[in-house]
Amino acid sequence: MNSLFRIPVFVLFAFFSLSCHSQEVDEEIYSLNIDLSELVHKTHSERTKILTPFYEWGILTLDSVTVFSKINEIEKLAIKNKDRQLQLECELMKVHYFNYHPELSKKYTLSIIQALNQRAIRENYFWLIVRTESLLGNFYFNELFQYQKGIEHLERTAYLLNGVSSKEFPLKMECFFQLGNAYFYFHDY
């Protein structure tokens, strides 16, 4: 009986040690401890593959000083290399920070999402229009509980993505999932 107890304990310790090691590796990725020059003059698709862990975990879990110093470092690099799209990506990262922290002013967060959306339209950056429409949809739906406005923005996102491949816009499936989730919330199958 004693040897039977040791096996699960050993497996449990092995699992925890692997889990801790995995967490260290992930922290390196989501805190963007990479050569940031890899981001310069890349397509939205190429940048998305590099930045997704930072968007999904880094901005959400790292402290604000770390997040904004990393964004500012990228922004300086973008300005130095005259990479307007990377500059706008930095603006999007800042907006995501406010979006992920609902304890901050909802009015302010909505205003900066809307301002970035208008800039994207003015400067005609398709990827940024789609990203900000998606953000607006989710913010209206999940934070302001203005469901109709939220669904309108999510539908606009889906409309914009019709005919665009996932290779061109890697977050396409996520955008469609968000719209489907909004419909599901109202039992609209």
XYZ file of N, CA and C in Angstrom:
567
model
N 0.820 -1.188 0.000
C 0.000 0.000 0.000
C 0.871 1.261 0.000
N 1.957 1.216 0.749
C 2.846 2.357 0.839
C 3.470 2.693 -0.520
N 3.844 1.688 -1.311
C 4.445 1.933 -2.621
C 3.405 2.472 -3.600
N 2.152 2.106 -3.432
C 1.103 2.654 -4.290
C 0.908 4.154 -4.041
N 1.110 4.585 -2.826
C 0.972 5.987 -2.479
C 2.125 6.815 -3.065
N 3.307 6.221 -3.132
C 4.481 6.950 -3.624
C 4.367 7.296 -5.104
N 3.789 6.431 -5.885
C 3.688 6.679 -7.331
C 2.864 7.928 -7.623
N 1.640 8.063 -7.079
C 0.898 9.297 -7.358
C 1.601 10.552 -6.828
N 2.273 10.449 -5.688
C 2.987 11.601 -5.147
C 4.127 11.983 -6.081
N 4.867 10.997 -6.583
C 5.953 11.260 -7.527
C 5.405 11.930 -8.790
N 4.313 11.406 -9.322
C 3.698 11.960 -10.530
C 3.254 13.401 -10.268
N 2.675 13.630 -9.109
C 2.227 14.963 -8.746
C 3.405 15.951 -8.683
N 4.507 15.564 -8.056
C 5.687 16.438 -7.990
C 6.284 16.670 -9.380
N 6.307 15.637 -10.197
C 6.829 15.782 -11.553
C 5.977 16.774 -12.345
N 4.665 16.664 -12.178
C 3.756 17.574 -12.867
C 4.003 19.018 -12.437
N 4.129 19.248 -11.123
C 4.354 20.599 -10.620
C 5.682 21.168 -11.093
N 6.712 20.350 -11.151
C 8.006 20.863 -11.608
C 7.948 21.231 -13.086
N 7.262 20.424 -13.893
C 7.101 20.753 -15.302
C 6.251 22.004 -15.463
N 5.217 22.122 -14.651
C 4.339 23.276 -14.703
C 5.115 24.551 -14.375
N 5.963 24.520 -13.369
C 6.758 25.694 -12.997
C 7.731 26.060 -14.107
N 8.369 25.062 -14.705
C 9.294 25.326 -15.805
C 8.544 25.941 -16.979
N 7.372 25.408 -17.293
C 6.566 25.928 -18.388
C 6.177 27.376 -18.129
N 5.875 27.707 -16.871
C 5.491 29.053 -16.521
C 6.649 30.027 -16.768
N 7.889 29.613 -16.462
C 9.045 30.466 -16.705
C 9.214 30.743 -18.191
N 9.072 29.726 -19.004
C 9.209 29.889 -20.447
C 8.127 30.819 -20.969
N 6.890 30.619 -20.529
C 5.789 31.455 -20.986
C 6.001 32.913 -20.595
N 6.536 33.144 -19.394
C 6.760 34.520 -18.956
C 7.741 35.219 -19.887
N 8.741 34.508 -20.363
C 9.682 35.095 -21.314
C 8.956 35.528 -22.580
N 8.015 34.720 -23.028
C 7.294 35.022 -24.262
C 6.327 36.170 -24.044
N 5.506 36.083 -22.986
C 4.465 37.107 -22.861
C 4.966 38.417 -22.305
N 6.181 38.458 -21.803
C 6.729 39.744 -21.382
C 7.587 40.354 -22.497
N 7.575 39.739 -23.669
C 8.270 40.220 -24.870
C 9.759 40.416 -24.666
N 10.385 39.464 -24.008
C 11.844 39.488 -23.878
C 12.444 38.866 -25.131
N 12.291 39.597 -26.222
C 12.763 39.159 -27.536
C 13.512 40.329 -28.178
N 14.092 40.066 -29.312
C 14.696 41.137 -30.100
C 13.548 41.901 -30.752
N 13.257 43.075 -30.238
C 12.098 43.842 -30.698
C 12.216 44.302 -32.139
N 13.420 44.300 -32.681
C 13.578 44.692 -34.084
C 12.863 43.711 -35.020
N 12.512 42.534 -34.486
C 11.734 41.565 -35.273
C 10.352 42.097 -35.631
N 9.899 43.139 -34.938
C 8.569 43.702 -35.166
C 8.545 44.783 -36.242
N 9.702 45.327 -36.567
C 9.780 46.479 -37.464
C 9.477 46.067 -38.907
N 8.613 46.867 -39.537
C 8.219 46.705 -40.942
C 7.713 45.291 -41.257
N 6.943 44.754 -40.351
C 6.303 43.453 -40.567
C 4.842 43.678 -40.925
N 4.236 42.689 -41.541
C 2.809 42.761 -41.818
C 2.048 42.556 -40.512
N 0.787 42.897 -40.529
C -0.035 42.668 -39.339
C -0.008 41.194 -38.950
N -0.082 40.333 -39.923
C -0.067 38.893 -39.670
C 1.226 38.460 -38.974
N 2.352 38.959 -39.452
C 3.643 38.611 -38.848
C 3.759 39.157 -37.421
N 3.305 40.395 -37.228
C 3.350 40.982 -35.886
C 2.426 40.247 -34.924
N 1.268 39.844 -35.422
C 0.288 39.165 -34.566
C 0.869 37.888 -33.983
N 1.600 37.145 -34.794
C 2.192 35.895 -34.301
C 3.173 36.151 -33.165
N 3.887 37.262 -33.239
C 4.866 37.591 -32.201
C 4.182 38.200 -30.976
N 3.191 39.062 -31.200
C 2.614 39.856 -30.113
C 1.440 39.214 -29.387
N 0.838 38.180 -29.936
C -0.354 37.592 -29.312
C -0.135 37.204 -27.849
N 0.970 36.544 -27.470
C 1.142 36.233 -26.040
C 1.189 37.490 -25.157
N 1.771 38.562 -25.676
C 1.821 39.807 -24.914
C 0.424 40.385 -24.742
N -0.377 40.362 -25.822
C -1.754 40.849 -25.744
C -2.584 39.996 -24.775
N -2.461 38.675 -24.896
C -3.333 37.786 -24.135
C -2.926 37.621 -22.683
N -1.618 37.675 -22.383
C -1.161 37.430 -21.017
C -0.346 38.570 -20.432
N 0.559 39.127 -21.206
C 1.434 40.163 -20.690
C 0.676 41.397 -20.257
N -0.128 41.947 -21.144
C -0.882 43.160 -20.832
C -1.855 42.902 -19.681
N -2.352 41.696 -19.612
C -3.330 41.340 -18.584
C -2.692 41.122 -17.217
N -1.496 40.528 -17.168
C -0.942 40.085 -15.889
C 0.267 40.882 -15.390
N 1.015 41.488 -16.297
C 2.190 42.246 -15.859
C 1.762 43.578 -15.260
N 2.599 44.134 -14.395
C 2.265 45.425 -13.789
C 2.327 46.524 -14.848
N 1.636 47.614 -14.587
C 1.501 48.687 -15.575
C 2.845 49.308 -15.960
N 3.770 49.414 -15.027
C 5.080 49.995 -15.335
C 5.801 49.119 -16.361
N 5.781 47.820 -16.158
C 6.423 46.890 -17.090
C 5.756 46.943 -18.451
N 4.429 46.915 -18.461
C 3.681 46.927 -19.727
C 3.990 48.197 -20.520
N 3.851 49.346 -19.871
C 4.029 50.598 -20.607
C 5.485 50.865 -20.964
N 6.425 50.383 -20.184
C 7.831 50.566 -20.579
C 8.142 49.718 -21.807
N 7.560 48.528 -21.887
C 7.762 47.676 -23.072
C 7.101 48.315 -24.296
N 5.886 48.823 -24.130
C 5.198 49.479 -25.246
C 5.976 50.714 -25.689
N 6.463 51.503 -24.739
C 7.237 52.702 -25.091
C 8.531 52.349 -25.811
N 9.147 51.254 -25.416
C 10.372 50.791 -26.082
C 10.076 50.432 -27.546
N 8.967 49.749 -27.763
C 8.567 49.383 -29.130
C 8.222 50.635 -29.923
N 7.526 51.555 -29.273
C 7.114 52.788 -29.950
C 8.323 53.616 -30.392
N 9.338 53.721 -29.551
C 10.572 54.438 -29.921
C 11.231 53.773 -31.127
N 11.243 52.456 -31.117
C 11.814 51.702 -32.234
C 11.014 51.964 -33.517
N 9.693 52.011 -33.401
C 8.832 52.270 -34.562
C 9.080 53.666 -35.125
N 9.175 54.649 -34.250
C 9.422 56.031 -34.693
C 10.789 56.136 -35.361
N 11.799 55.555 -34.730
C 13.161 55.580 -35.273
C 13.209 54.967 -36.675
N 12.431 53.902 -36.894
C 12.436 53.197 -38.178
C 11.311 53.632 -39.116
N 10.598 54.692 -38.733
C 9.495 55.228 -39.551
C 8.490 54.136 -39.934
N 8.102 53.359 -38.933
C 7.136 52.277 -39.129
C 5.799 52.696 -38.506
N 4.964 53.347 -39.317
C 3.693 53.882 -38.838
C 2.778 52.784 -38.298
N 2.752 51.641 -38.971
C 1.858 50.574 -38.516
C 2.275 50.033 -37.149
N 3.559 49.962 -36.892
C 4.023 49.513 -35.583
C 3.696 50.561 -34.514
N 3.760 51.833 -34.884
C 3.348 52.890 -33.950
C 1.877 52.713 -33.571
N 1.057 52.448 -34.568
C -0.371 52.252 -34.310
C -0.618 50.982 -33.501
N 0.204 49.973 -33.721
C 0.106 48.745 -32.914
C 0.366 49.079 -31.444
N 1.303 49.983 -31.201
C 1.583 50.416 -29.821
C 0.369 51.107 -29.221
N -0.303 51.925 -30.019
C -1.537 52.565 -29.546
C -2.582 51.511 -29.202
N -2.660 50.488 -30.026
C -3.615 49.401 -29.780
C -3.271 48.652 -28.499
N -1.987 48.451 -28.244
C -1.583 47.780 -27.001
C -1.995 48.604 -25.784
N -1.824 49.921 -25.874
C -2.232 50.788 -24.765
C -3.738 50.692 -24.536
N -4.481 50.715 -25.616
C -5.935 50.599 -25.519
C -6.320 49.266 -24.869
N -5.625 48.208 -25.254
C -5.907 46.900 -24.644
C -5.642 46.914 -23.143
N -4.605 47.618 -22.724
C -4.334 47.690 -21.294
C -5.549 48.255 -20.558
N -6.083 49.361 -21.058
C -7.243 49.974 -20.408
C -8.474 49.078 -20.524
N -8.608 48.409 -21.639
C -9.730 47.498 -21.841
C -9.687 46.326 -20.854
N -8.496 45.818 -20.576
C -8.344 44.661 -19.686
C -8.460 45.015 -18.209
N -8.493 46.283 -17.894
C -8.547 46.688 -16.491
C -9.835 47.477 -16.238
N -10.923 46.753 -15.994
C -12.235 47.399 -15.857
C -12.356 48.326 -14.649
N -11.387 48.273 -13.748
C -11.429 49.182 -12.604
C -11.092 50.619 -13.026
N -10.559 50.774 -14.239
C -10.249 52.099 -14.762
C -11.512 52.702 -15.387
N -11.475 53.956 -15.689
C -12.650 54.666 -16.201
C -13.160 54.065 -17.516
N -14.395 53.612 -17.499
C -15.004 53.044 -18.710
C -15.206 54.126 -19.763
N -15.547 55.324 -19.301
C -15.756 56.439 -20.235
C -14.454 56.753 -20.979
N -13.350 56.805 -20.248
C -12.055 57.076 -20.869
C -11.666 55.948 -21.823
N -11.835 54.718 -21.371
C -11.477 53.570 -22.213
C -12.268 53.589 -23.515
N -13.570 53.830 -23.422
C -14.393 53.900 -24.631
C -13.897 55.019 -25.545
N -13.557 56.157 -24.986
C -13.112 57.287 -25.814
C -11.810 56.986 -26.550
N -10.879 56.273 -25.908
C -9.613 55.995 -26.615
C -9.774 54.884 -27.654
N -10.698 53.953 -27.408
C -10.973 52.939 -28.441
C -11.596 53.624 -29.655
N -12.581 54.499 -29.408
C -13.243 55.204 -30.510
C -12.259 56.091 -31.276
N -11.377 56.773 -30.556
C -10.394 57.649 -31.214
C -9.447 56.843 -32.097
N -9.012 55.686 -31.606
C -8.121 54.846 -32.409
C -8.857 54.277 -33.616
N -10.137 53.945 -33.440
C -10.953 53.465 -34.553
C -11.058 54.540 -35.631
N -11.286 55.776 -35.232
C -11.394 56.878 -36.198
C -10.065 57.117 -36.908
N -8.965 57.010 -36.174
C -7.641 57.161 -36.789
C -7.411 56.051 -37.803
N -7.800 54.830 -37.465
C -7.634 53.693 -38.378
C -8.419 53.920 -39.665
N -9.633 54.433 -39.533
C -10.463 54.719 -40.711
C -9.831 55.835 -41.533
N -9.414 56.897 -40.861
C -8.803 58.039 -41.546
C -7.548 57.636 -42.307
N -6.711 56.813 -41.661
C -5.447 56.420 -42.281
C -5.580 55.155 -43.131
N -6.763 54.576 -43.124
C -7.111 53.426 -43.964
C -6.224 52.198 -43.708
N -6.118 51.815 -42.446
C -5.412 50.591 -42.081
C -6.445 49.528 -41.737
N -6.678 48.629 -42.674
C -7.714 47.608 -42.548
C -7.583 46.821 -41.250
N -6.378 46.323 -40.960
C -6.186 45.496 -39.777
C -6.580 46.226 -38.500
N -6.295 47.532 -38.449
C -6.602 48.308 -37.252
C -8.093 48.635 -37.172
N -8.712 48.835 -38.309
C -10.164 49.041 -38.324
C -10.848 47.808 -37.748
N -10.445 46.633 -38.211
C -11.042 45.386 -37.741
C -10.790 45.202 -36.242
N -9.561 45.421 -35.823
C -9.219 45.224 -34.402
C -9.999 46.179 -33.506
N -10.128 47.442 -33.916
C -10.848 48.400 -33.073
C -12.354 48.177 -33.115
N -12.885 47.743 -34.238
C -14.316 47.390 -34.296
C -14.600 46.228 -33.347
N -13.720 45.249 -33.357
C -13.866 44.107 -32.457
C -13.788 44.557 -30.996
N -12.836 45.416 -30.705
C -12.699 45.943 -29.340
C -13.943 46.711 -28.919
N -14.445 47.561 -29.813
C -15.662 48.311 -29.503
C -16.827 47.367 -29.236
N -16.961 46.355 -30.074
C -18.046 45.392 -29.884
C -17.971 44.715 -28.533
N -16.794 44.245 -28.189
C -16.623 43.561 -26.908
C -16.785 44.512 -25.732
N -16.322 45.747 -25.878
C -16.417 46.706 -24.777
C -17.882 47.088 -24.530
N -18.601 47.397 -25.602
C -20.022 47.715 -25.438
C -20.775 46.528 -24.828
N -20.476 45.337 -25.328
C -21.213 44.152 -24.900
C -20.872 43.747 -23.472
N -19.584 43.623 -23.172
C -19.150 43.034 -21.900
C -18.944 44.030 -20.767
N -18.639 45.280 -21.092
C -18.348 46.255 -20.041
C -19.480 47.251 -19.828
N -20.098 47.697 -20.930
C -21.152 48.703 -20.813
C -22.550 48.090 -20.861
N -22.612 46.821 -21.206
C -23.882 46.084 -21.295
C -24.858 46.736 -22.275
N -24.304 47.367 -23.289
C -25.096 47.910 -24.384
C -25.020 46.878 -25.515
N -25.836 45.856 -25.359
C -25.730 44.661 -26.194
C -25.948 44.942 -27.671
N -26.931 45.767 -28.004
C -27.214 46.033 -29.413
C -26.011 46.702 -30.086
N -25.448 47.720 -29.435
C -24.263 48.387 -30.004
C -23.099 47.411 -30.114
N -22.940 46.584 -29.103
C -21.867 45.598 -29.125
C -22.002 44.658 -30.306
N -23.203 44.132 -30.494
C -23.425 43.198 -31.605
C -23.251 43.901 -32.943
N -23.659 45.158 -33.047
C -23.469 45.903 -34.301
C -21.986 45.982 -34.664
N -21.139 46.290 -33.696
C -19.695 46.374 -33.966
C -19.110 44.993 -34.272
N -19.558 43.973 -33.562
C -19.064 42.621 -33.831
C -19.504 42.143 -35.215
N -20.723 42.499 -35.623
C -21.186 42.147 -36.973
C -20.395 42.903 -38.030
N -20.080 44.165 -37.760
C -19.255 44.939 -38.691
C -17.880 44.292 -38.843
N -17.341 43.805 -37.728
C -16.056 43.106 -37.757
C -16.145 41.880 -38.662
N -17.190 41.088 -38.458
C -17.376 39.873 -39.270
C -17.549 40.229 -40.741
N -18.315 41.279 -41.028
C -18.525 41.713 -42.405
C -17.192 42.095 -43.059
N -16.373 42.853 -42.329
C -15.075 43.259 -42.864
C -14.180 42.062 -43.157
N -14.338 41.000 -42.361
C -13.468 39.834 -42.504
C -13.945 38.832 -43.550
N -15.151 39.022 -44.082
C -15.619 38.127 -45.152
C -14.675 38.234 -46.340
N -14.224 37.121 -46.816
C -13.323 37.105 -47.959
C -11.858 37.303 -47.601
N -11.558 37.484 -46.324
C -10.178 37.623 -45.867
C -9.767 36.295 -45.240
N -8.617 35.793 -45.621
C -8.172 34.504 -45.087
C -7.594 34.662 -43.681
N -7.558 33.562 -42.963
C -6.946 33.550 -41.627
C -5.446 33.809 -41.714
N -4.873 33.497 -42.853
C -3.449 33.770 -43.038
C -3.208 35.281 -43.099
N -4.109 36.006 -43.754
C -3.999 37.456 -43.847
C -4.341 38.132 -42.522
N -5.311 37.564 -41.812
C -5.767 38.133 -40.545
C -5.891 37.003 -39.538
N -4.817 36.703 -38.800
C -4.775 35.530 -37.925
C -5.843 35.492 -36.824
N -6.406 36.624 -36.479
C -7.411 36.654 -35.414
C -8.842 36.518 -35.950
N -8.966 36.134 -37.198
C -10.287 36.025 -37.825
C -11.208 35.090 -37.045
N -10.745 33.908 -36.707
C -11.588 32.947 -36.001
C -12.008 33.478 -34.636
N -11.111 34.171 -33.961
C -11.439 34.752 -32.656
C -12.547 35.797 -32.798
N -12.470 36.610 -33.857
C -13.502 37.622 -34.089
C -14.864 36.981 -34.343
N -14.885 35.924 -35.138
C -16.143 35.220 -35.391
C -16.649 34.528 -34.121
N -15.726 34.013 -33.328
C -16.107 33.395 -32.055
C -16.776 34.426 -31.151
N -16.237 35.635 -31.104
C -16.808 36.682 -30.255
C -18.234 37.013 -30.679
N -18.473 37.092 -31.985
C -19.830 37.347 -32.473
C -20.746 36.177 -32.122
N -20.262 34.962 -32.351
C -21.056 33.777 -32.017
C -21.376 33.721 -30.530
N -20.424 34.095 -29.719
C -20.627 34.107 -28.275
C -21.710 35.119 -27.878
N -21.722 36.280 -28.555
C -22.753 37.288 -28.278
C -24.134 36.748 -28.654
N -24.237 36.096 -29.801
C -25.515 35.486 -30.190
C -25.921 34.407 -29.188
N -24.957 33.592 -28.793
C -25.228 32.502 -27.856
C -25.751 33.040 -26.532
N -25.243 34.188 -26.111
C -25.663 34.796 -24.849
C -27.190 35.007 -24.827
N -27.747 35.330 -25.981
C -29.188 35.547 -26.093
C -29.914 34.304 -26.630
N -29.228 33.177 -26.603
C -29.793 31.911 -27.068
C -30.212 31.967 -28.525
N -29.491 32.778 -29.307
C -29.763 32.896 -30.736
C -28.815 31.935 -31.451
N -29.316 30.704 -31.662
C -28.470 29.678 -32.247
C -28.598 29.696 -33.757
